[in-house]
Amino acid sequence: MKFLKKLCFVFLFSYGVIATAFPQEIGRSVYLYAKKIVDTLASPGMHGRGYVNDGDKIAAEYIKGEFQKLSLQTFGDDYYQQFRFPINTFPGEISFNCNFCSGKKTLSFKGIAGKNFLVASSSPAINSSFSTIVFDSTYTTSSKKFEKFRKKIKSKDVFVIVDDRGVTNKLKLEYFKKVKEGYFGTNVIEVVIKLIWRMSQSVEKCVKIQVLADSFLYTMKGHGAIVIENEFIPNHTTQNVIGYVKGTEFPDSFIIFSAHYDHLGKMGKNVYFPGANDNASGCAMLLNLANYYAMPGNKPKYSIAFIAFAGEEVGLLGSKYYTENPIIPLRNTCFVFNMDLLGTGEEGITVVNGSVFKKEFDTLVAINAQNNYLKEIKIRGKAANSDHYYFSEKGVKAFFIYTMGGIKAYHDVYDRPETLPLKEFENVYNLIIKFTNSLQQP
Ligand SMILES: [Zn+2]
């Protein structure tokens, strides 16, 4: 009895230590730190981490502050690697409204920026009233018919409504595409089922507006008013944020963790793109991994660098600049693990370059199976869709992982911290650490 009691006590005690004090505590702190980072980076004060109100700079300063707290080492005087690029921005007023005649009734579209319309980021400034004409399938039956559409364009202020929903014929879709791309030199209203914003480094001659199909009921005859204020910045200065932990056995061999911290910024005074999943979540993983490897008990054998890339949404600019001006020689860079969109995971993860570096992919899959972390690890080939790309193009082994399932918000105003699940975050974190440790075996 006594013996049993003692055994029970020992069992309970060790169970308590293992099950409560260790994994749950660590897990909880990983989640809480991730939540704090996502909430901060996606907050209104970061202005969408773009190029209005210095959003990118504020975000870089925040990440730099976290690197300092974790005592990451710098390669030069500080954590920054600066570079420049041109960008079109919208810091001022934006409004867009239309009315359409429907018999005796009027169909009104009241534009709510971000919610039912977007201004394409290549758009110039405009302040005018306009009339609308509709480009429809009847102009897509032959090139002759297509050219006839030009006759409908009576003034340069006209907006052409382009709506290719329901069109499946490839040839016809080509004609629609031409109009959207400005073939007739007109302003364009594109009817879409989902609003998706992207950045532009140039200013086009014509305005392009995306309108959400559900809220945009149009007829052949319409008119409206539009105001767009843009500011083209020819030489914006931004920065990659780079720190590292020195390896204990092979300090000259580097593993790089990367995640871009920039997002789309603001469209007008009042609308900002929070970018919680894209990519505050990846930054949250980057900083959690930095926190892990900076701890005295977890010092890695190889050196590990942590890079928060800038300018990704503009076209992978930060990683392009880095690989052209590498701070760590590329030949000493053993592996790059790029993380972008890590806030979900209910359906597992996808590994871009998985089929390019199959041995490493198989190791990742085996670790996942042994530990039961994630539902699925999907394999993908090469794709120029995040910051891993220029590394693997230059012969450096690189993975890009993103999580699947959960919320569908993407490059819109709904990518918000309060709806980001982060449920699988800790499993992804543990998987990455075990995989990274496997890379350091001699
Ligand atoms: Zn992204």
GROMACS .gro file of C-alpha atoms and ligand atoms in nm:
model
  443
    1MET     CA    1   0.000   0.000   0.000
    2LYS     CA    2   0.271   0.235   0.108
    3PHE     CA    3   0.479   0.135  -0.191
    4LEU     CA    4   0.184   0.185  -0.424
    5LYS     CA    5   0.117   0.525  -0.277
    6LYS     CA    6   0.477   0.624  -0.331
    7LEU     CA    7   0.467   0.494  -0.688
    8CYS     CA    8   0.149   0.691  -0.751
    9PHE     CA    9   0.310   1.001  -0.612
   10VAL     CA   10   0.620   0.957  -0.827
   11PHE     CA   11   0.407   0.890  -1.131
   12LEU     CA   12   0.180   1.187  -1.073
   13PHE     CA   13   0.471   1.410  -0.995
   14SER     CA   14   0.665   1.322  -1.307
   15TYR     CA   15   0.351   1.325  -1.518
   16GLY     CA   16   0.280   1.671  -1.381
   17VAL     CA   17   0.625   1.792  -1.468
   18ILE     CA   18   0.627   1.642  -1.815
   19ALA     CA   19   0.270   1.705  -1.916
   20THR     CA   20   0.197   2.035  -1.748
   21ALA     CA   21   0.511   2.224  -1.667
   22PHE     CA   22   0.695   2.141  -1.988
   23PRO     CA   23   0.494   2.104  -2.310
   24GLN     CA   24   0.185   2.301  -2.215
   25GLU     CA   25   0.383   2.589  -2.070
   26ILE     CA   26   0.613   2.604  -2.374
   27GLY     CA   27   0.319   2.559  -2.609
   28ARG     CA   28   0.121   2.831  -2.441
   29SER     CA   29   0.407   3.075  -2.451
   30VAL     CA   30   0.463   2.999  -2.822
   31TYR     CA   31   0.096   3.068  -2.893
   32LEU     CA   32   0.085   3.382  -2.677
   33TYR     CA   33   0.401   3.527  -2.831
   34ALA     CA   34   0.265   3.451  -3.180
   35LYS     CA   35  -0.068   3.615  -3.095
   36LYS     CA   36   0.105   3.923  -2.962
   37ILE     CA   37   0.315   3.959  -3.277
   38VAL     CA   38   0.021   3.904  -3.513
   39ASP     CA   39  -0.199   4.148  -3.318
   40THR     CA   40   0.075   4.411  -3.322
   41LEU     CA   41   0.184   4.378  -3.686
   42ALA     CA   42  -0.177   4.372  -3.810
   43SER     CA   43  -0.288   4.665  -3.591
   44PRO     CA   44  -0.402   4.999  -3.745
   45GLY     CA   45  -0.084   5.169  -3.621
   46MET     CA   46   0.121   4.961  -3.868
   47HIS     CA   47  -0.087   5.101  -4.159
   48GLY     CA   48  -0.085   4.765  -4.337
   49ARG     CA   49   0.298   4.759  -4.341
   50GLY     CA   50   0.308   4.934  -4.676
   51TYR     CA   51   0.423   5.269  -4.811
   52VAL     CA   52   0.167   5.513  -4.672
   53ASN     CA   53   0.250   5.670  -4.331
   54ASP     CA   54   0.580   5.475  -4.322
   55GLY     CA   55   0.401   5.150  -4.238
   56ASP     CA   56   0.694   4.937  -4.354
   57LYS     CA   57   0.938   5.135  -4.141
   58ILE     CA   58   0.725   5.107  -3.826
   59ALA     CA   59   0.698   4.730  -3.876
   60ALA     CA   60   1.074   4.695  -3.936
   61GLU     CA   61   1.144   4.892  -3.616
   62TYR     CA   62   0.914   4.661  -3.420
   63ILE     CA   63   1.086   4.347  -3.551
   64LYS     CA   64   1.426   4.504  -3.486
   65GLY     CA   65   1.313   4.568  -3.126
   66GLU     CA   66   1.218   4.200  -3.086
   67PHE     CA   67   1.555   4.090  -3.232
   68GLN     CA   68   1.725   4.314  -2.974
   69LYS     CA   69   1.520   4.168  -2.688
   70LEU     CA   70   1.622   3.818  -2.799
   71SER     CA   71   1.987   3.933  -2.819
   72LEU     CA   72   2.027   3.818  -3.180
   73GLN     CA   73   2.363   3.913  -3.326
   74THR     CA   74   2.397   4.162  -3.612
   75PHE     CA   75   2.618   4.118  -3.917
   76GLY     CA   76   2.709   4.485  -3.949
   77ASP     CA   77   2.632   4.785  -3.732
   78ASP     CA   78   2.265   4.700  -3.709
   79TYR     CA   79   2.000   4.456  -3.828
   80TYR     CA   80   1.906   4.651  -4.142
   81GLN     CA   81   1.991   4.587  -4.505
   82GLN     CA   82   1.849   4.884  -4.695
   83PHE     CA   83   1.744   4.905  -5.058
   84ARG     CA   84   1.523   5.124  -5.278
   85PHE     CA   85   1.243   5.086  -5.528
   86PRO     CA   86   0.963   5.289  -5.694
   87ILE     CA   87   0.603   5.245  -5.575
   88ASN     CA   88   0.261   5.395  -5.647
   89THR     CA   89   0.063   5.478  -5.332
   90PHE     CA   90  -0.280   5.613  -5.232
   91PRO     CA   91  -0.249   5.826  -4.920
   92GLY     CA   92  -0.538   6.062  -4.998
   93GLU     CA   93  -0.902   6.064  -5.089
   94ILE     CA   94  -1.071   5.776  -5.271
   95SER     CA   95  -1.438   5.764  -5.367
   96PHE     CA   96  -1.634   5.590  -5.640
   97ASN     CA   97  -2.011   5.593  -5.702
   98CYS     CA   98  -2.235   5.503  -5.999
   99ASN     CA   99  -2.602   5.514  -6.099
  100PHE     CA  100  -2.768   5.303  -6.366
  101CYS     CA  101  -3.103   5.349  -6.541
  102SER     CA  102  -3.335   5.054  -6.512
  103GLY     CA  103  -3.671   5.155  -6.662
  104LYS     CA  104  -3.806   5.421  -6.430
  105LYS     CA  105  -3.587   5.307  -6.144
  106THR     CA  106  -3.225   5.393  -6.067
  107LEU     CA  107  -2.978   5.131  -5.950
  108SER     CA  108  -2.723   5.297  -5.723
  109PHE     CA  109  -2.379   5.171  -5.639
  110LYS     CA  110  -2.232   5.340  -5.332
  111GLY     CA  111  -1.866   5.254  -5.325
  112ILE     CA  112  -1.721   5.144  -4.992
  113ALA     CA  113  -1.344   5.123  -5.045
  114GLY     CA  114  -1.204   4.779  -4.968
  115LYS     CA  115  -1.550   4.629  -4.912
  116ASN     CA  116  -1.718   4.652  -5.253
  117PHE     CA  117  -1.451   4.808  -5.471
  118LEU     CA  118  -1.074   4.844  -5.506
  119VAL     CA  119  -0.864   5.088  -5.704
  120ALA     CA  120  -0.602   4.897  -5.905
  121SER     CA  121  -0.269   5.012  -5.770
  122SER     CA  122  -0.138   5.117  -6.111
  123SER     CA  123  -0.411   5.383  -6.135
  124PRO     CA  124  -0.333   5.753  -6.177
  125ALA     CA  125  -0.511   6.036  -5.995
  126ILE     CA  126  -0.855   6.134  -6.120
  127ASN     CA  127  -1.135   6.367  -6.011
  128SER     CA  128  -1.424   6.359  -6.255
  129SER     CA  129  -1.769   6.243  -6.349
  130PHE     CA  130  -1.803   5.975  -6.615
  131SER     CA  131  -2.044   5.767  -6.818
  132THR     CA  132  -2.022   5.390  -6.856
  133ILE     CA  133  -2.040   5.154  -7.152
  134VAL     CA  134  -2.048   4.777  -7.136
  135PHE     CA  135  -1.810   4.544  -7.316
  136ASP     CA  136  -1.993   4.213  -7.353
  137SER     CA  137  -1.965   3.881  -7.538
  138THR     CA  138  -2.118   4.020  -7.860
  139TYR     CA  139  -1.780   4.191  -7.926
  140THR     CA  140  -1.583   3.871  -7.883
  141THR     CA  141  -1.711   3.668  -8.180
  142SER     CA  142  -1.443   3.795  -8.425
  143SER     CA  143  -1.156   4.042  -8.441
  144LYS     CA  144  -1.369   4.260  -8.667
  145LYS     CA  145  -1.647   4.272  -8.408
  146PHE     CA  146  -1.391   4.339  -8.139
  147GLU     CA  147  -1.249   4.639  -8.323
  148LYS     CA  148  -1.604   4.773  -8.371
  149PHE     CA  149  -1.623   4.835  -7.997
  150ARG     CA  150  -1.391   5.133  -8.047
  151LYS     CA  151  -1.680   5.324  -8.207
  152LYS     CA  152  -1.871   5.311  -7.878
  153ILE     CA  153  -1.598   5.507  -7.702
  154LYS     CA  154  -1.710   5.867  -7.740
  155SER     CA  155  -1.485   6.036  -7.482
  156LYS     CA  156  -1.167   5.955  -7.294
  157ASP     CA  157  -1.346   5.988  -6.961
  158VAL     CA  158  -1.567   5.690  -7.025
  159PHE     CA  159  -1.546   5.379  -6.802
  160VAL     CA  160  -1.582   5.043  -6.975
  161ILE     CA  161  -1.755   4.776  -6.767
  162VAL     CA  162  -1.588   4.438  -6.825
  163ASP     CA  163  -1.769   4.137  -6.687
  164ASP     CA  164  -1.642   3.797  -6.801
  165ARG     CA  165  -1.823   3.591  -6.539
  166GLY     CA  166  -1.971   3.285  -6.699
  167VAL     CA  167  -1.751   3.309  -7.009
  168THR     CA  168  -1.555   2.986  -7.057
  169ASN     CA  169  -1.445   3.009  -7.422
  170LYS     CA  170  -1.069   3.075  -7.425
  171LEU     CA  171  -1.074   3.295  -7.733
  172LYS     CA  172  -1.352   3.512  -7.594
  173LEU     CA  173  -1.170   3.540  -7.263
  174GLU     CA  174  -0.864   3.668  -7.451
  175TYR     CA  175  -1.071   3.961  -7.584
  176PHE     CA  176  -1.198   4.040  -7.235
  177LYS     CA  177  -0.842   4.031  -7.108
  178LYS     CA  178  -0.727   4.272  -7.377
  179VAL     CA  179  -0.990   4.526  -7.274
  180LYS     CA  180  -0.899   4.487  -6.906
  181GLU     CA  181  -0.535   4.546  -6.993
  182GLY     CA  182  -0.620   4.876  -7.159
  183TYR     CA  183  -0.629   4.782  -7.529
  184PHE     CA  184  -0.875   5.063  -7.609
  185GLY     CA  185  -0.699   5.312  -7.382
  186THR     CA  186  -1.005   5.354  -7.162
  187ASN     CA  187  -1.069   5.347  -6.790
  188VAL     CA  188  -1.202   5.008  -6.683
  189ILE     CA  189  -1.448   4.874  -6.425
  190GLU     CA  190  -1.382   4.504  -6.380
  191VAL     CA  191  -1.663   4.300  -6.222
  192VAL     CA  192  -1.514   4.028  -5.997
  193ILE     CA  193  -1.639   3.767  -5.751
  194LYS     CA  194  -1.355   3.837  -5.505
  195LEU     CA  195  -1.160   4.157  -5.452
  196ILE     CA  196  -0.784   4.099  -5.454
  197TRP     CA  197  -0.539   4.387  -5.418
  198ARG     CA  198  -0.183   4.393  -5.552
  199MET     CA  199   0.093   4.654  -5.556
  200SER     CA  200   0.225   4.842  -5.858
  201GLN     CA  201   0.561   5.003  -5.925
  202SER     CA  202   0.434   5.214  -6.211
  203VAL     CA  203   0.146   5.449  -6.292
  204GLU     CA  204  -0.062   5.366  -6.599
  205LYS     CA  205  -0.252   5.617  -6.812
  206CYS     CA  206  -0.593   5.472  -6.726
  207VAL     CA  207  -0.784   5.404  -6.409
  208LYS     CA  208  -0.887   5.051  -6.322
  209ILE     CA  209  -1.150   4.969  -6.064
  210GLN     CA  210  -1.244   4.624  -5.934
  211VAL     CA  211  -1.607   4.600  -5.820
  212LEU     CA  212  -1.760   4.314  -5.627
  213ALA     CA  213  -2.022   4.146  -5.846
  214ASP     CA  214  -2.275   4.094  -5.563
  215SER     CA  215  -2.308   4.464  -5.496
  216PHE     CA  216  -2.276   4.596  -5.850
  217LEU     CA  217  -2.601   4.581  -6.048
  218TYR     CA  218  -2.548   4.755  -6.380
  219THR     CA  219  -2.740   4.823  -6.698
  220MET     CA  220  -2.624   4.946  -7.040
  221LYS     CA  221  -2.663   5.310  -6.939
  222GLY     CA  222  -2.483   5.453  -6.639
  223HIS     CA  223  -2.291   5.747  -6.503
  224GLY     CA  224  -2.092   5.821  -6.193
  225ALA     CA  225  -1.825   6.019  -6.011
  226ILE     CA  226  -1.478   5.923  -5.902
  227VAL     CA  227  -1.195   6.072  -5.695
  228ILE     CA  228  -0.853   5.910  -5.662
  229GLU     CA  229  -0.548   6.079  -5.514
  230ASN     CA  230  -0.223   5.895  -5.573
  231GLU     CA  231   0.138   5.962  -5.483
  232PHE     CA  232   0.410   5.800  -5.687
  233ILE     CA  233   0.731   5.752  -5.487
  234PRO     CA  234   1.020   5.704  -5.732
  235ASN     CA  235   1.282   5.596  -5.477
  236HIS     CA  236   1.132   5.455  -5.159
  237THR     CA  237   1.388   5.329  -4.904
  238THR     CA  238   1.300   5.012  -4.714
  239GLN     CA  239   1.494   4.740  -4.534
  240ASN     CA  240   1.534   4.369  -4.474
  241VAL     CA  241   1.579   4.296  -4.102
  242ILE     CA  242   1.852   4.036  -4.037
  243GLY     CA  243   1.990   3.881  -3.717
  244TYR     CA  244   2.150   3.552  -3.621
  245VAL     CA  245   2.244   3.303  -3.352
  246LYS     CA  246   2.599   3.170  -3.377
  247GLY     CA  247   2.640   2.795  -3.421
  248THR     CA  248   2.828   2.601  -3.151
  249GLU     CA  249   3.003   2.351  -3.382
  250PHE     CA  250   2.988   2.483  -3.740
  251PRO     CA  251   2.950   2.861  -3.706
  252ASP     CA  252   3.032   2.922  -4.075
  253SER     CA  253   2.746   2.702  -4.196
  254PHE     CA  254   2.412   2.881  -4.196
  255ILE     CA  255   2.049   2.783  -4.197
  256ILE     CA  256   1.820   3.075  -4.281
  257PHE     CA  257   1.464   3.122  -4.159
  258SER     CA  258   1.278   3.389  -4.353
  259ALA     CA  259   0.937   3.556  -4.356
  260HIS     CA  260   0.831   3.878  -4.526
  261TYR     CA  261   0.695   4.147  -4.295
  262ASP     CA  262   0.565   4.392  -4.557
  263HIS     CA  263   0.204   4.388  -4.676
  264LEU     CA  264  -0.017   4.602  -4.900
  265GLY     CA  265  -0.044   4.912  -4.686
  266LYS     CA  266  -0.334   5.154  -4.736
  267MET     CA  267  -0.578   5.237  -5.011
  268GLY     CA  268  -0.694   5.587  -4.926
  269LYS     CA  269  -0.700   5.754  -4.588
  270ASN     CA  270  -0.926   5.506  -4.413
  271VAL     CA  271  -0.867   5.160  -4.558
  272TYR     CA  272  -0.571   4.949  -4.450
  273PHE     CA  273  -0.489   4.587  -4.527
  274PRO     CA  274  -0.405   4.417  -4.195
  275GLY     CA  275  -0.224   4.115  -4.344
  276ALA     CA  276  -0.261   3.898  -4.034
  277ASN     CA  277  -0.213   3.569  -4.219
  278ASP     CA  278  -0.006   3.735  -4.493
  279ASN     CA  279   0.241   3.757  -4.334
  280ALA     CA  280   0.224   3.865  -3.971
  281SER     CA  281   0.179   3.490  -3.905
  282GLY     CA  282   0.510   3.404  -4.075
  283CYS     CA  283   0.685   3.680  -3.875
  284ALA     CA  284   0.533   3.532  -3.560
  285MET     CA  285   0.694   3.197  -3.649
  286LEU     CA  286   1.024   3.364  -3.736
  287LEU     CA  287   1.038   3.536  -3.397
  288ASN     CA  288   0.927   3.226  -3.208
  289LEU     CA  289   1.205   3.027  -3.374
  290ALA     CA  290   1.452   3.305  -3.293
  291ASN     CA  291   1.330   3.291  -2.933
  292TYR     CA  292   1.383   2.913  -2.926
  293TYR     CA  293   1.734   2.909  -3.073
  294ALA     CA  294   1.847   3.208  -2.868
  295MET     CA  295   1.786   3.014  -2.544
  296PRO     CA  296   2.111   2.886  -2.390
  297GLY     CA  297   1.989   2.525  -2.386
  298ASN     CA  298   1.887   2.527  -2.754
  299LYS     CA  299   2.194   2.677  -2.919
  300PRO     CA  300   2.222   2.525  -3.268
  301LYS     CA  301   2.528   2.348  -3.411
  302TYR     CA  302   2.504   2.551  -3.733
  303SER     CA  303   2.455   2.923  -3.721
  304ILE     CA  304   2.094   3.025  -3.780
  305ALA     CA  305   2.001   3.354  -3.946
  306PHE     CA  306   1.658   3.513  -3.919
  307ILE     CA  307   1.554   3.738  -4.207
  308ALA     CA  308   1.236   3.945  -4.213
  309PHE     CA  309   1.214   4.041  -4.579
  310ALA     CA  310   1.073   4.370  -4.711
  311GLY     CA  311   0.903   4.436  -5.045
  312GLU     CA  312   0.769   4.085  -5.102
  313GLU     CA  313   0.422   4.200  -5.206
  314VAL     CA  314   0.574   4.435  -5.463
  315GLY     CA  315   0.743   4.139  -5.634
  316LEU     CA  316   0.984   3.953  -5.402
  317LEU     CA  317   1.204   4.263  -5.396
  318GLY     CA  318   1.367   4.210  -5.055
  319SER     CA  319   1.481   3.855  -5.123
  320LYS     CA  320   1.587   3.947  -5.476
  321TYR     CA  321   1.804   4.225  -5.336
  322TYR     CA  322   1.941   3.998  -5.064
  323THR     CA  323   2.039   3.717  -5.303
  324GLU     CA  324   2.212   3.971  -5.527
  325ASN     CA  325   2.387   4.122  -5.222
  326PRO     CA  326   2.409   3.828  -4.979
  327ILE     CA  327   2.530   3.902  -4.628
  328ILE     CA  328   2.609   3.534  -4.570
  329PRO     CA  329   2.788   3.383  -4.872
  330LEU     CA  330   2.534   3.174  -5.060
  331ARG     CA  331   2.775   2.878  -5.065
  332ASN     CA  332   2.770   2.879  -4.682
  333THR     CA  333   2.392   2.884  -4.677
  334CYS     CA  334   2.294   2.520  -4.629
  335PHE     CA  335   1.919   2.562  -4.625
  336VAL     CA  336   1.654   2.835  -4.643
  337PHE     CA  337   1.320   2.781  -4.475
  338ASN     CA  338   1.077   3.050  -4.593
  339MET     CA  339   0.745   3.095  -4.414
  340ASP     CA  340   0.450   3.284  -4.559
  341LEU     CA  341   0.080   3.241  -4.459
  342LEU     CA  342   0.122   3.031  -4.143
  343GLY     CA  343  -0.194   3.122  -3.955
  344THR     CA  344  -0.416   2.827  -4.045
  345GLY     CA  345  -0.313   2.460  -4.095
  346GLU     CA  346  -0.641   2.274  -4.040
  347GLU     CA  347  -0.574   2.103  -4.374
  348GLY     CA  348  -0.199   2.078  -4.319
  349ILE     CA  349   0.080   2.255  -4.507
  350THR     CA  350   0.214   2.277  -4.860
  351VAL     CA  351   0.587   2.267  -4.933
  352VAL     CA  352   0.691   2.460  -5.243
  353ASN     CA  353   1.016   2.311  -5.383
  354GLY     CA  354   0.926   1.984  -5.209
  355SER     CA  355   0.973   1.789  -5.530
  356VAL     CA  356   1.293   1.980  -5.609
  357PHE     CA  357   1.456   1.881  -5.278
  358LYS     CA  358   1.290   1.545  -5.235
  359LYS     CA  359   1.527   1.403  -4.973
  360GLU     CA  360   1.458   1.693  -4.735
  361PHE     CA  361   1.088   1.673  -4.815
  362ASP     CA  362   1.080   1.303  -4.724
  363THR     CA  363   1.254   1.382  -4.394
  364LEU     CA  364   0.990   1.646  -4.318
  365VAL     CA  365   0.709   1.401  -4.396
  366ALA     CA  366   0.868   1.130  -4.179
  367ILE     CA  367   0.904   1.367  -3.881
  368ASN     CA  368   0.542   1.472  -3.921
  369ALA     CA  369   0.422   1.110  -3.933
  370GLN     CA  370   0.627   1.009  -3.627
  371ASN     CA  371   0.489   1.294  -3.419
  372ASN     CA  372   0.141   1.324  -3.561
  373TYR     CA  373   0.169   1.700  -3.601
  374LEU     CA  374  -0.029   1.793  -3.911
  375LYS     CA  375  -0.305   1.636  -4.119
  376GLU     CA  376  -0.118   1.653  -4.450
  377ILE     CA  377   0.208   1.767  -4.601
  378LYS     CA  378   0.146   1.845  -4.963
  379ILE     CA  379   0.427   1.849  -5.215
  380ARG     CA  380   0.470   2.120  -5.478
  381GLY     CA  381   0.734   2.197  -5.738
  382LYS     CA  382   0.910   2.520  -5.815
  383ALA     CA  383   0.705   2.843  -5.796
  384ALA     CA  384   0.801   3.211  -5.789
  385ASN     CA  385   0.542   3.287  -5.523
  386SER     CA  386   0.747   3.389  -5.219
  387ASP     CA  387   1.097   3.471  -5.090
  388HIS     CA  388   1.249   3.123  -5.127
  389TYR     CA  389   1.247   3.165  -5.506
  390TYR     CA  390   1.568   3.360  -5.575
  391PHE     CA  391   1.760   3.138  -5.334
  392SER     CA  392   1.676   2.815  -5.514
  393GLU     CA  393   1.729   2.986  -5.850
  394LYS     CA  394   2.086   3.054  -5.732
  395GLY     CA  395   2.140   2.695  -5.626
  396VAL     CA  396   2.062   2.723  -5.255
  397LYS     CA  397   1.832   2.455  -5.112
  398ALA     CA  398   1.511   2.631  -5.010
  399PHE     CA  399   1.161   2.538  -4.900
  400PHE     CA  400   0.860   2.764  -4.879
  401ILE     CA  401   0.582   2.643  -4.653
  402TYR     CA  402   0.231   2.778  -4.620
  403THR     CA  403  -0.059   2.644  -4.416
  404MET     CA  404  -0.388   2.525  -4.568
  405GLY     CA  405  -0.753   2.532  -4.452
  406GLY     CA  406  -0.924   2.778  -4.220
  407ILE     CA  407  -1.001   3.131  -4.332
  408LYS     CA  408  -1.018   3.232  -4.699
  409ALA     CA  409  -0.919   3.598  -4.662
  410TYR     CA  410  -0.632   3.688  -4.896
  411HIS     CA  411  -0.503   4.028  -5.007
  412ASP     CA  412  -0.822   4.189  -4.881
  413VAL     CA  413  -0.939   4.389  -4.579
  414TYR     CA  414  -1.064   4.072  -4.406
  415ASP     CA  415  -0.720   3.922  -4.335
  416ARG     CA  416  -0.757   4.022  -3.970
  417PRO     CA  417  -0.595   3.898  -3.647
  418GLU     CA  418  -0.923   3.828  -3.467
  419THR     CA  419  -1.030   3.569  -3.726
  420LEU     CA  420  -0.690   3.403  -3.770
  421PRO     CA  421  -0.711   3.054  -3.617
  422LEU     CA  422  -0.342   2.987  -3.522
  423LYS     CA  423  -0.470   2.646  -3.403
  424GLU     CA  424  -0.195   2.446  -3.569
  425PHE     CA  425   0.073   2.705  -3.505
  426GLU     CA  426   0.247   2.509  -3.232
  427ASN     CA  427   0.248   2.188  -3.437
  428VAL     CA  428   0.408   2.370  -3.730
  429TYR     CA  429   0.660   2.522  -3.488
  430ASN     CA  430   0.757   2.182  -3.345
  431LEU     CA  431   0.779   2.030  -3.692
  432ILE     CA  432   1.013   2.307  -3.811
  433ILE     CA  433   1.240   2.271  -3.506
  434LYS     CA  434   1.268   1.892  -3.543
  435PHE     CA  435   1.332   1.928  -3.916
  436THR     CA  436   1.597   2.198  -3.858
  437ASN     CA  437   1.771   1.981  -3.602
  438SER     CA  438   1.778   1.694  -3.856
  439LEU     CA  439   1.958   1.924  -4.103
  440GLN     CA  440   2.240   1.971  -3.853
  441GLN     CA  441   2.331   1.604  -3.822
  442PRO     CA  442   2.679   1.543  -3.958
  443ZN      ZN  443   0.280   3.679  -4.836
   0.00000   0.00000   0.00000
